[in-house]
XYZ file of C-alpha atoms in Angstrom:
440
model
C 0.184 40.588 -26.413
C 2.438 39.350 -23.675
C 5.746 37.596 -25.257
C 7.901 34.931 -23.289
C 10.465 32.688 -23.659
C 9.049 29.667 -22.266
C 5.407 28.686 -21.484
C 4.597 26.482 -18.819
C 1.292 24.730 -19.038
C 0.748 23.196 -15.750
C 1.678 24.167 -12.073
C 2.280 20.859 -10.710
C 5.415 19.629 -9.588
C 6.490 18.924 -13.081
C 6.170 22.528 -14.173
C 7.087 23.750 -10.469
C 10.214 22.511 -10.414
C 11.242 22.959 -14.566
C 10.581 27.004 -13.373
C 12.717 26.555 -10.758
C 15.749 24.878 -12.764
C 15.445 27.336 -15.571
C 15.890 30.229 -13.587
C 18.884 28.466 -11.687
C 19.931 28.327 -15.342
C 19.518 31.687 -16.422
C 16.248 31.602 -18.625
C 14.802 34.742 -18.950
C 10.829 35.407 -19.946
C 9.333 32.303 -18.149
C 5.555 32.335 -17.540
C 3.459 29.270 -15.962
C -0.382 28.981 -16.929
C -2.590 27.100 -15.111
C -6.914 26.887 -15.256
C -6.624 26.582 -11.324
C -5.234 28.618 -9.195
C -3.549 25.538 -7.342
C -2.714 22.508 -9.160
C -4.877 19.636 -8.911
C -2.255 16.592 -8.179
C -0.289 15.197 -5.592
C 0.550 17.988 -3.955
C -2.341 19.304 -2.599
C -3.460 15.584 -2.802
C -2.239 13.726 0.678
C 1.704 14.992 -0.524
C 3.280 11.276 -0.317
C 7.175 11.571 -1.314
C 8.761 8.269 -2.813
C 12.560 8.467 -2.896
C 12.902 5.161 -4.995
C 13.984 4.541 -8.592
C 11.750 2.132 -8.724
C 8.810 4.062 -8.169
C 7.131 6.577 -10.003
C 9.948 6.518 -12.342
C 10.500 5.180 -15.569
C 14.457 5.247 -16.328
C 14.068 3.945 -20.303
C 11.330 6.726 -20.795
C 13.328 9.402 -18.836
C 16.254 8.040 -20.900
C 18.841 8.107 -17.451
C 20.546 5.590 -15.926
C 20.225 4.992 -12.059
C 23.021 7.238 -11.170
C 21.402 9.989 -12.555
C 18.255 9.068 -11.206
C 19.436 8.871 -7.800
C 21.509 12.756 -8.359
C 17.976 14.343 -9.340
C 16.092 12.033 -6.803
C 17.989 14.368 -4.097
C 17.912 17.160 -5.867
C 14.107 17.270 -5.132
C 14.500 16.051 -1.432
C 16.801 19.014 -0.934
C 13.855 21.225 -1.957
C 11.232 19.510 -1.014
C 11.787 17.664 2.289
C 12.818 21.031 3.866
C 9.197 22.413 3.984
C 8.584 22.495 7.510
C 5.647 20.434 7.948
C 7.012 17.530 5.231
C 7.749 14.762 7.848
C 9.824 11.459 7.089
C 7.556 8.392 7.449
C 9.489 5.443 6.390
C 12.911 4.707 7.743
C 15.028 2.151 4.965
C 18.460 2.619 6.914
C 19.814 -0.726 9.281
C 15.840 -1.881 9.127
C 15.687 -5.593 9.957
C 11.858 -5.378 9.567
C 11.851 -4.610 6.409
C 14.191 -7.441 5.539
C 11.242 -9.304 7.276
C 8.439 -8.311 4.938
C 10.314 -9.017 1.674
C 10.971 -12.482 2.943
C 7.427 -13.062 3.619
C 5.937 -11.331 0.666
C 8.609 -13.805 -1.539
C 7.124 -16.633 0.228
C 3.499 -15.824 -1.010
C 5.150 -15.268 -5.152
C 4.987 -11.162 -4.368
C 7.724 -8.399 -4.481
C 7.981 -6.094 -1.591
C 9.544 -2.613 -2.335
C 10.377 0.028 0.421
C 11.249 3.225 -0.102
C 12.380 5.742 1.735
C 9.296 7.851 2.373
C 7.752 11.227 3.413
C 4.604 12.790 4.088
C 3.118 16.476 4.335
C -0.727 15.264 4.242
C -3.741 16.774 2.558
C -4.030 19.586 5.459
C -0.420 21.267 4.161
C -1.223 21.079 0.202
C -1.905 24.948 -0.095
C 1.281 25.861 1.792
C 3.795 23.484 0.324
C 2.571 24.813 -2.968
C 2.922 28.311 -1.837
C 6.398 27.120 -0.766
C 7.876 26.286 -3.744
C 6.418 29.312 -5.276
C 8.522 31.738 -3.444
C 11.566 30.059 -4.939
C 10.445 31.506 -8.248
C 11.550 34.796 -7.872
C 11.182 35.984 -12.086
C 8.978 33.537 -13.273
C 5.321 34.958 -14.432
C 1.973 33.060 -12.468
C -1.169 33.351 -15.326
C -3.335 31.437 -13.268
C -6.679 30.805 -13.528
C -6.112 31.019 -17.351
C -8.237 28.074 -19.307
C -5.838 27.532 -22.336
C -7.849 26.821 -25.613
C -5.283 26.601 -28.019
C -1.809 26.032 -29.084
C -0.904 27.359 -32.779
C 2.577 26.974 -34.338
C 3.775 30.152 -35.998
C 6.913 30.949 -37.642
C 9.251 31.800 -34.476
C 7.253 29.609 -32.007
C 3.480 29.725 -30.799
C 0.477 31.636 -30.053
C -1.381 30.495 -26.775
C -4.762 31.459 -26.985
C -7.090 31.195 -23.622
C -9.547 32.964 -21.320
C -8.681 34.546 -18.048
C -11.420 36.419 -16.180
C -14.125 35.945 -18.938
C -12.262 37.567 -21.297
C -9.949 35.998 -24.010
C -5.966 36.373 -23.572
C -2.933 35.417 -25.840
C 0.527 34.806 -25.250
C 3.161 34.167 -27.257
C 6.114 31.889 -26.369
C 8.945 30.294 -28.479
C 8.958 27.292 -26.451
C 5.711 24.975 -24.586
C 6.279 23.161 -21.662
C 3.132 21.070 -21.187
C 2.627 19.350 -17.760
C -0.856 19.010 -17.783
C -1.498 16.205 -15.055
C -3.369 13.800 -14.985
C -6.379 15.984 -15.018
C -5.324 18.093 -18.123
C -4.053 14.860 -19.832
C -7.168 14.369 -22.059
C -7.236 18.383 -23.400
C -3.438 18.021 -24.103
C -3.912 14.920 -26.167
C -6.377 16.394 -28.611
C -4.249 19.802 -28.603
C -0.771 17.533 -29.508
C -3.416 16.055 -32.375
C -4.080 19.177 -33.972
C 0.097 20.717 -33.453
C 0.788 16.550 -35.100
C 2.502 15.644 -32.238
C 3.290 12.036 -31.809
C 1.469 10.226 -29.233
C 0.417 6.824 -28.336
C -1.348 4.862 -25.827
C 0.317 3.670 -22.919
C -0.959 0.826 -20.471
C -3.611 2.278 -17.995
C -4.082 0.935 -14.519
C -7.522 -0.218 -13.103
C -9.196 -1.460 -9.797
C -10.153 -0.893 -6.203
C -9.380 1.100 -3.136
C -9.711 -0.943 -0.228
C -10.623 0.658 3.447
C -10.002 -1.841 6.405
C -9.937 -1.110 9.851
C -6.022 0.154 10.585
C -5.413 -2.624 13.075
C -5.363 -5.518 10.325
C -2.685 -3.651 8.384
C -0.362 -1.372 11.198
C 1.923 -4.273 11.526
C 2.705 -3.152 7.717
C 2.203 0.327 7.963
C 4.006 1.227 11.150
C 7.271 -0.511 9.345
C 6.535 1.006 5.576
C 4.390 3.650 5.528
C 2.984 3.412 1.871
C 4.353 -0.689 1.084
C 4.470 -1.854 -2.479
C 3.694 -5.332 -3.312
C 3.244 -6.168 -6.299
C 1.694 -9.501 -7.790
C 1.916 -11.608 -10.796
C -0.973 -13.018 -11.728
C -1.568 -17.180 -11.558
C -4.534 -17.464 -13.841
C -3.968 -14.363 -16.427
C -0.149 -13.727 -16.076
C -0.887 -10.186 -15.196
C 0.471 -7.334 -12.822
C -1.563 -5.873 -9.843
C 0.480 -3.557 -6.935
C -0.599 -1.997 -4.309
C -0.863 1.808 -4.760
C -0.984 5.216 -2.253
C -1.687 3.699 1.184
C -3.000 6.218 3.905
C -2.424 4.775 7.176
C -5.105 7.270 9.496
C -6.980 8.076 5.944
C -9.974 8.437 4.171
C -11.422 7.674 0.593
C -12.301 10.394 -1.422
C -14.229 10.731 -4.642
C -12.595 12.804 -7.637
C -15.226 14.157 -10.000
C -14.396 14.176 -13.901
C -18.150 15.292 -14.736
C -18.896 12.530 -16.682
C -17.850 9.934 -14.248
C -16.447 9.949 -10.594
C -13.275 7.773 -9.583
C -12.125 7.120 -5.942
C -8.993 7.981 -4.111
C -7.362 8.447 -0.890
C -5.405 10.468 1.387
C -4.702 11.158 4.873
C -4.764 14.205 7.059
C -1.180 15.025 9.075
C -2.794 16.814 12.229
C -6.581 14.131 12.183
C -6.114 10.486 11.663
C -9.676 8.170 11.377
C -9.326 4.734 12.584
C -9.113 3.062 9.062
C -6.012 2.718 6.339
C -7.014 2.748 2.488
C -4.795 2.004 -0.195
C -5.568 1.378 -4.117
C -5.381 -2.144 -5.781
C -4.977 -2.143 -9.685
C -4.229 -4.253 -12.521
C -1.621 -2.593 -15.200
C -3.870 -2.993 -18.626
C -2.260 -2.873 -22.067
C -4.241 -2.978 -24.918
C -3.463 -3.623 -28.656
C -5.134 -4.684 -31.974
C -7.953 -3.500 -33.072
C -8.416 -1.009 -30.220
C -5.736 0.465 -28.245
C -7.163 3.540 -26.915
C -6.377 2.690 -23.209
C -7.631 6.232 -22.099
C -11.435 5.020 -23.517
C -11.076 2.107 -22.453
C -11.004 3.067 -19.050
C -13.653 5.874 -19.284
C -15.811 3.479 -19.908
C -15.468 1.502 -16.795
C -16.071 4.770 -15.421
C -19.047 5.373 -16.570
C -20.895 2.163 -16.346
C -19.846 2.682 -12.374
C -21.364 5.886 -12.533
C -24.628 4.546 -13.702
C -24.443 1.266 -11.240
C -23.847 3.762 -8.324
C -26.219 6.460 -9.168
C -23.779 9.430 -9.543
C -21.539 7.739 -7.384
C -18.761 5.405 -6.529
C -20.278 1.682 -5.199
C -18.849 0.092 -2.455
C -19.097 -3.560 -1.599
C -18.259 -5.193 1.632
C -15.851 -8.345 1.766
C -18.256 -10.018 3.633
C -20.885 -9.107 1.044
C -18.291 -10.026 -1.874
C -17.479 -13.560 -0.376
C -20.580 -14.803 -0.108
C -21.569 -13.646 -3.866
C -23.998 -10.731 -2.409
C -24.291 -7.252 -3.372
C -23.841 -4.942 -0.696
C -26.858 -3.037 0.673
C -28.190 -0.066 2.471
C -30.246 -1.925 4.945
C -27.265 -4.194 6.122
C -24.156 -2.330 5.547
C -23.744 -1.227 8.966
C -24.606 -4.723 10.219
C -23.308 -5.396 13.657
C -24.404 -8.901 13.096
C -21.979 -9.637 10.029
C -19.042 -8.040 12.207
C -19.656 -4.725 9.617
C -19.230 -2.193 12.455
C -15.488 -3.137 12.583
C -14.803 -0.292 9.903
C -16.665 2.237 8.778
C -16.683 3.778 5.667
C -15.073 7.473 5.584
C -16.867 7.956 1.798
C -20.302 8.361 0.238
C -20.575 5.767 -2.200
C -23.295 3.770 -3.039
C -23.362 0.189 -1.670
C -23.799 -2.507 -4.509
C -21.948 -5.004 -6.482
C -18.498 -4.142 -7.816
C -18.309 -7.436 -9.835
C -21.220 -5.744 -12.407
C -18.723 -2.937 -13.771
C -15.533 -4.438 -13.372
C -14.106 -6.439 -16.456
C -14.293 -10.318 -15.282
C -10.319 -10.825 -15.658
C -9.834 -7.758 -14.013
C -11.610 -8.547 -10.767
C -10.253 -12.660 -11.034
C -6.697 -10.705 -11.192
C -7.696 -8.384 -8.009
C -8.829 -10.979 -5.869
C -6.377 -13.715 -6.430
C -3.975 -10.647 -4.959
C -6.186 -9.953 -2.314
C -6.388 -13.415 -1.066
C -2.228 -13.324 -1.226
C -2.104 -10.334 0.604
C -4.214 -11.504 3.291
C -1.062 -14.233 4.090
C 1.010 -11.694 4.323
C -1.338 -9.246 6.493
C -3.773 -11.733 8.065
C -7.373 -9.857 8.131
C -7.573 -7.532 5.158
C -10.346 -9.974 4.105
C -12.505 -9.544 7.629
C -15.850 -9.451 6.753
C -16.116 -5.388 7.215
C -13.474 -4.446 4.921
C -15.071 -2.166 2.068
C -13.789 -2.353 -1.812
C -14.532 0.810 -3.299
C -14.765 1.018 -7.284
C -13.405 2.309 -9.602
C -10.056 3.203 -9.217
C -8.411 4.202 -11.701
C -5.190 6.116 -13.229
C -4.667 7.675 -16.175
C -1.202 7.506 -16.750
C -1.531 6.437 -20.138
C -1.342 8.714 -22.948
C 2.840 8.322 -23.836
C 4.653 11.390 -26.329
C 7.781 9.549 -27.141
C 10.776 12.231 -27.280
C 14.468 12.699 -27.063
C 16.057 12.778 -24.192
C 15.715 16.516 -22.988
C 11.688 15.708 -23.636
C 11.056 17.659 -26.264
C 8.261 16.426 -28.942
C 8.719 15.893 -32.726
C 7.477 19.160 -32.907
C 10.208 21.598 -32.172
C 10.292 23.662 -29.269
C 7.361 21.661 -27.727
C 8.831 19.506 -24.578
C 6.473 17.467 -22.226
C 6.449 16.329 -18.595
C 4.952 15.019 -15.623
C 1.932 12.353 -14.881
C -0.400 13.668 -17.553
C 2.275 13.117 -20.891
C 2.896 9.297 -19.658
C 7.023 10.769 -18.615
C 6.054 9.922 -14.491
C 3.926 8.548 -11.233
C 4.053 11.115 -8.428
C 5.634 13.883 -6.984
C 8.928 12.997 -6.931
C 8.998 11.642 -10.718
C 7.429 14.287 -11.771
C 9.702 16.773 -10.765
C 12.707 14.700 -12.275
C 10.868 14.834 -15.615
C 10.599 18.726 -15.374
C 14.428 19.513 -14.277
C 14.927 17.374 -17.001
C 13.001 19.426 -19.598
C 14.214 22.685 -17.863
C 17.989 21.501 -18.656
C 17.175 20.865 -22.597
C 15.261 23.914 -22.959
C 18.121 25.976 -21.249
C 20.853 24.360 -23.332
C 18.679 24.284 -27.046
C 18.423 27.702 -25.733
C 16.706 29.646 -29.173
C-alpha cells in the first residue's frame, strides 16, 4: 500500500497550485488523485483569468485581508499568465472607457466591476494543464483513480478507490480535497460520514444569454468579461452577469441526471455571437436549506421540459408571452436570423421551470441592461436555461483551511472556499502553507 504525506483529491487549479507551493516548501510524499485524467473546471473550460479581489474571491471566508489578497493574486499571474498562449484581454490601466461604463451602469441603479483580465480559450485547456504539471517535479499523478472512500485511522487516513478496474489504497496523514464543482456532491456525503462540518451556502441560478456580438462589442471590446451586477426593485435580490465569451458558444454540461448550460470561447475560431450567464444569488433557510437540492431540482424539471435537453426561448418569443418553437425559430420574418444559436437545446418556454421570482428578478435586469447596451433584447436574442452554479456547499475552517477534522483541509470551487481560476488557486497556496507549517 502506497504511503504519502499529503493527498490531493482534485487536479484543478486548487490542488495544482497547493502541489506546487508545498514542494516550494519542502513537503515530501505528495500524491494528487483525480477520476479524470484532466480536471473538469475552468481550465480546460474557456481558461478566463480574473485578477480582482472582488471576484471569485471571498476575503472573510479565505480569512485575508486585501493586501494579502492582492500578494497571492500575483503570485498566480506570475505562473499562470506566462503560458505562452494565455493572452491579456482587458486593459484597467489610464482607461477612460471604463470610467465611462461605471458611470452609465450607476445611472441605471447597477455596479460595474472591471478587472484586469486574461484569456487562454477552450482550444489551449490540455496544454495549460500540462503546463503547470511540469512545475511539479516530486509530486505523484494517480489519475484516473475514482476515490470511494475516506477512513480516519489512528495516524491519518486510508483512501480507498479503483484505478484500472481494480481496487487501490493509499494512505496519507493529511487530505487535501479540491473536488470542483463536479466532485462537490461525492465530497459532501464523504465529509458526512468523516463528521465534517458543512453547511449550505447560497447557490446561484438563471440563464445564459446568446445575442448577436454586435449589440454587446461596444462592452466587450472595452471589458472583455464585464460584471454588472443588479439589485433587485421588486424582490430586493442580487443578479450579475457571469463568464462572458465575446466570439463564443453555449455548451451543455451533462450531470446524468440533468444537463446545465455554459459557455466558452475558442482563442484561434470566433462565431459571430457573445454569451454570457445571468443568475440570481439564492439563499435559503427554515425549514429547508439544502441549496444544492434545491437547485437539482430546477434541473431536472428542465430536463423533462426539454426532452434530455436544455430549452431555449427567443426574446422575441419571451416578450410576446410565446413559447419558442421549432417551426419558427429560425424565422426571418421575426428578425430571428440575426443570431443563431451555437447549441442544441430544445426550443420552448423557460418561464415553465424557472421559479416565478427568479425569472421577475432576471428580467427586470435584463431590461436594465438593455439601457446600458441598447439591443440585448432584439427579438433574436436566445435565453438558454438552466444555468446554474454550484458553489454552495460551505466547510467552515480556520484560517490555513483545514476542517474540524484534523489533518483534513479543503479548497477550491467545489468546498464553497472560491469562483474561478484565480480564487481557486489562492485557496490552495493557502492550504499548501498550513499543511507545510502544521507539518506532522
Amino acid at each position: 500500500m502506497n504511503r504519502y504525506h499529503v493527498v490531493i483529491i482534485g487536479s484543478g487549479p486548487a490542488g495544482l497550485f497547493a502541489a506546487l507551493w508545498l514542494e516550494r516548501l519542502g513537503v515530501e510524499r505528495v500524491a494528487i488523485v483525480d477520476r479524470h485524467l484532466y480536471p473538469a473546471g475552468g481550465l480546460l473550460n474557456d481558461g478566463k483569468l480574473n485578477f480582482d479581489y472582488r471576484v471569485g474571491i471571498d476575503l472573510d471566508e479565505l480569512q485575508i485581508d486585501r493586501a494579502e489578497a492582492q500578494r497571492l493574486m500575483d503570485e498566480i499571474r506570475q505562473v499562470l499568465t506566462r503560458f505562452p498562449r494565455c493572452q491579456q484581454v482587458t486593459f484597467i490601466d489610464h482607461n477612460e472607457k471604463i470610467q465611462g461604463l461605471r458611470d452609465i451602469a450607476e445611472e441605471h441603479g447597477a455596479q460595474f466591476i472591471a478587472p484586469e483580465q486574461w484569456h487562454w480559450g477552450t482550444d489551449n485547456g490540455k496544454a495549460v494543464v500540462d503546463y503547470l504539471r511540469n512545475f511539479l517535479k516530486k509530486t505523484e499523478f494517480l489519475l484516473g483513480t475514482e476515490v470511494s472512500s475516506i477512513e480516519k485511522e489512528s495516524e491519518g487516513f486510508r483512501i480507498t478507490g479503483s484505478r484500472d478496474q481494480e481496487t487501490v489504497h493509499y494512505r496519507t496523514r493529511i487530505v487535501l480535497a479540491a473536488p470542483g464543482r463536479s466532485g462537490a456532491y461525492w465530497f459532501r456525503d464523504v465529509a458526512g460520514r468523516l463528521s465534517i462540518e458543512h453547511d449550505f451556502g447560497p447557490i446561484d441560478v438563471g440563464i445564459r444569454i446568446e445575442l448577436n456580438r454586435k449589440f454587446y462589442d461596444g462592452i466587450t471590446d472595452i471589458v472583455y468579461d464585464p460584471k454588472f451586477i443588479f439589485r433587485t426593485a421588486r424582490h430586493d435580490d442580487r443578479v450579475r452577469t457571469f463568464c462572458t465569451n465575446p466570439g463564443g458558444r453555449v455548451r451543455v454540461e451533462d450531470y446524468l441526471q440533468f444537463k446545465l448550460v455554459n459557455g466558452d470561447a475558442l482563442s484561434g475560431k470566433k462565431t459571430e455571437n457573445t454569451n454570457f450567464a445571468l443568475i440570481n444569488t439564492i439563499a435559503l433557510t427554515k425549514p429547508f436549506s439544502d441549496t444544492t437540492e434545491f437547485g437539482q431540482v430546477i434541473a431536472r424539471q428542465f430536463f423533462l421540459l426539454g426532452g434530455g435537453k436544455p430549452v431555449v426561448q427567443r426574446i422575441g418569443d419571451f416578450r410576446e408571452g410565446r413559447r419558442s418553437s421549432a417551426a419558427t425559430f429560425d424565422s426571418a420574418a421575426r428578425q430571428f436570423l440575426v443570431c443563431k444559436a451555437t447549441c442544441d437545446a430544445a426550443p420552448g418556454d423557460i418561464t415553465l421551470g424557472m421559479p416565478a421570482r427568479v425569472m421577475d428578478n432576471l428580467w427586470e435586469s435584463l431590461k436594465k441592461l438593455d439601457k446600458i447596451a441598447p439591443g440585448i433584447l432584439h427579438p433574436s436574442t436566445l435565453m438558454y436555461a438552466p444555468e446554474i452554479k454550484f458553489f454552495d456547499t460551505h466547510f467552515p475552517t480556520d484560517r490555513h483551511l483545514e476542517t474540524n477534522v484534523r489533518g483534513i483541509y479543503v479548497a477550491g470551487d467545489g468546498t464553497g472556499k472560491s469562483r474561478g481560476i484565480v480564487g481557486a488557486g489562492i485557496s490552495g497556496i493557502i492550504a499548501a502553507k498550513g499543511i507545510a507549517g502544521g507539518r506532522r
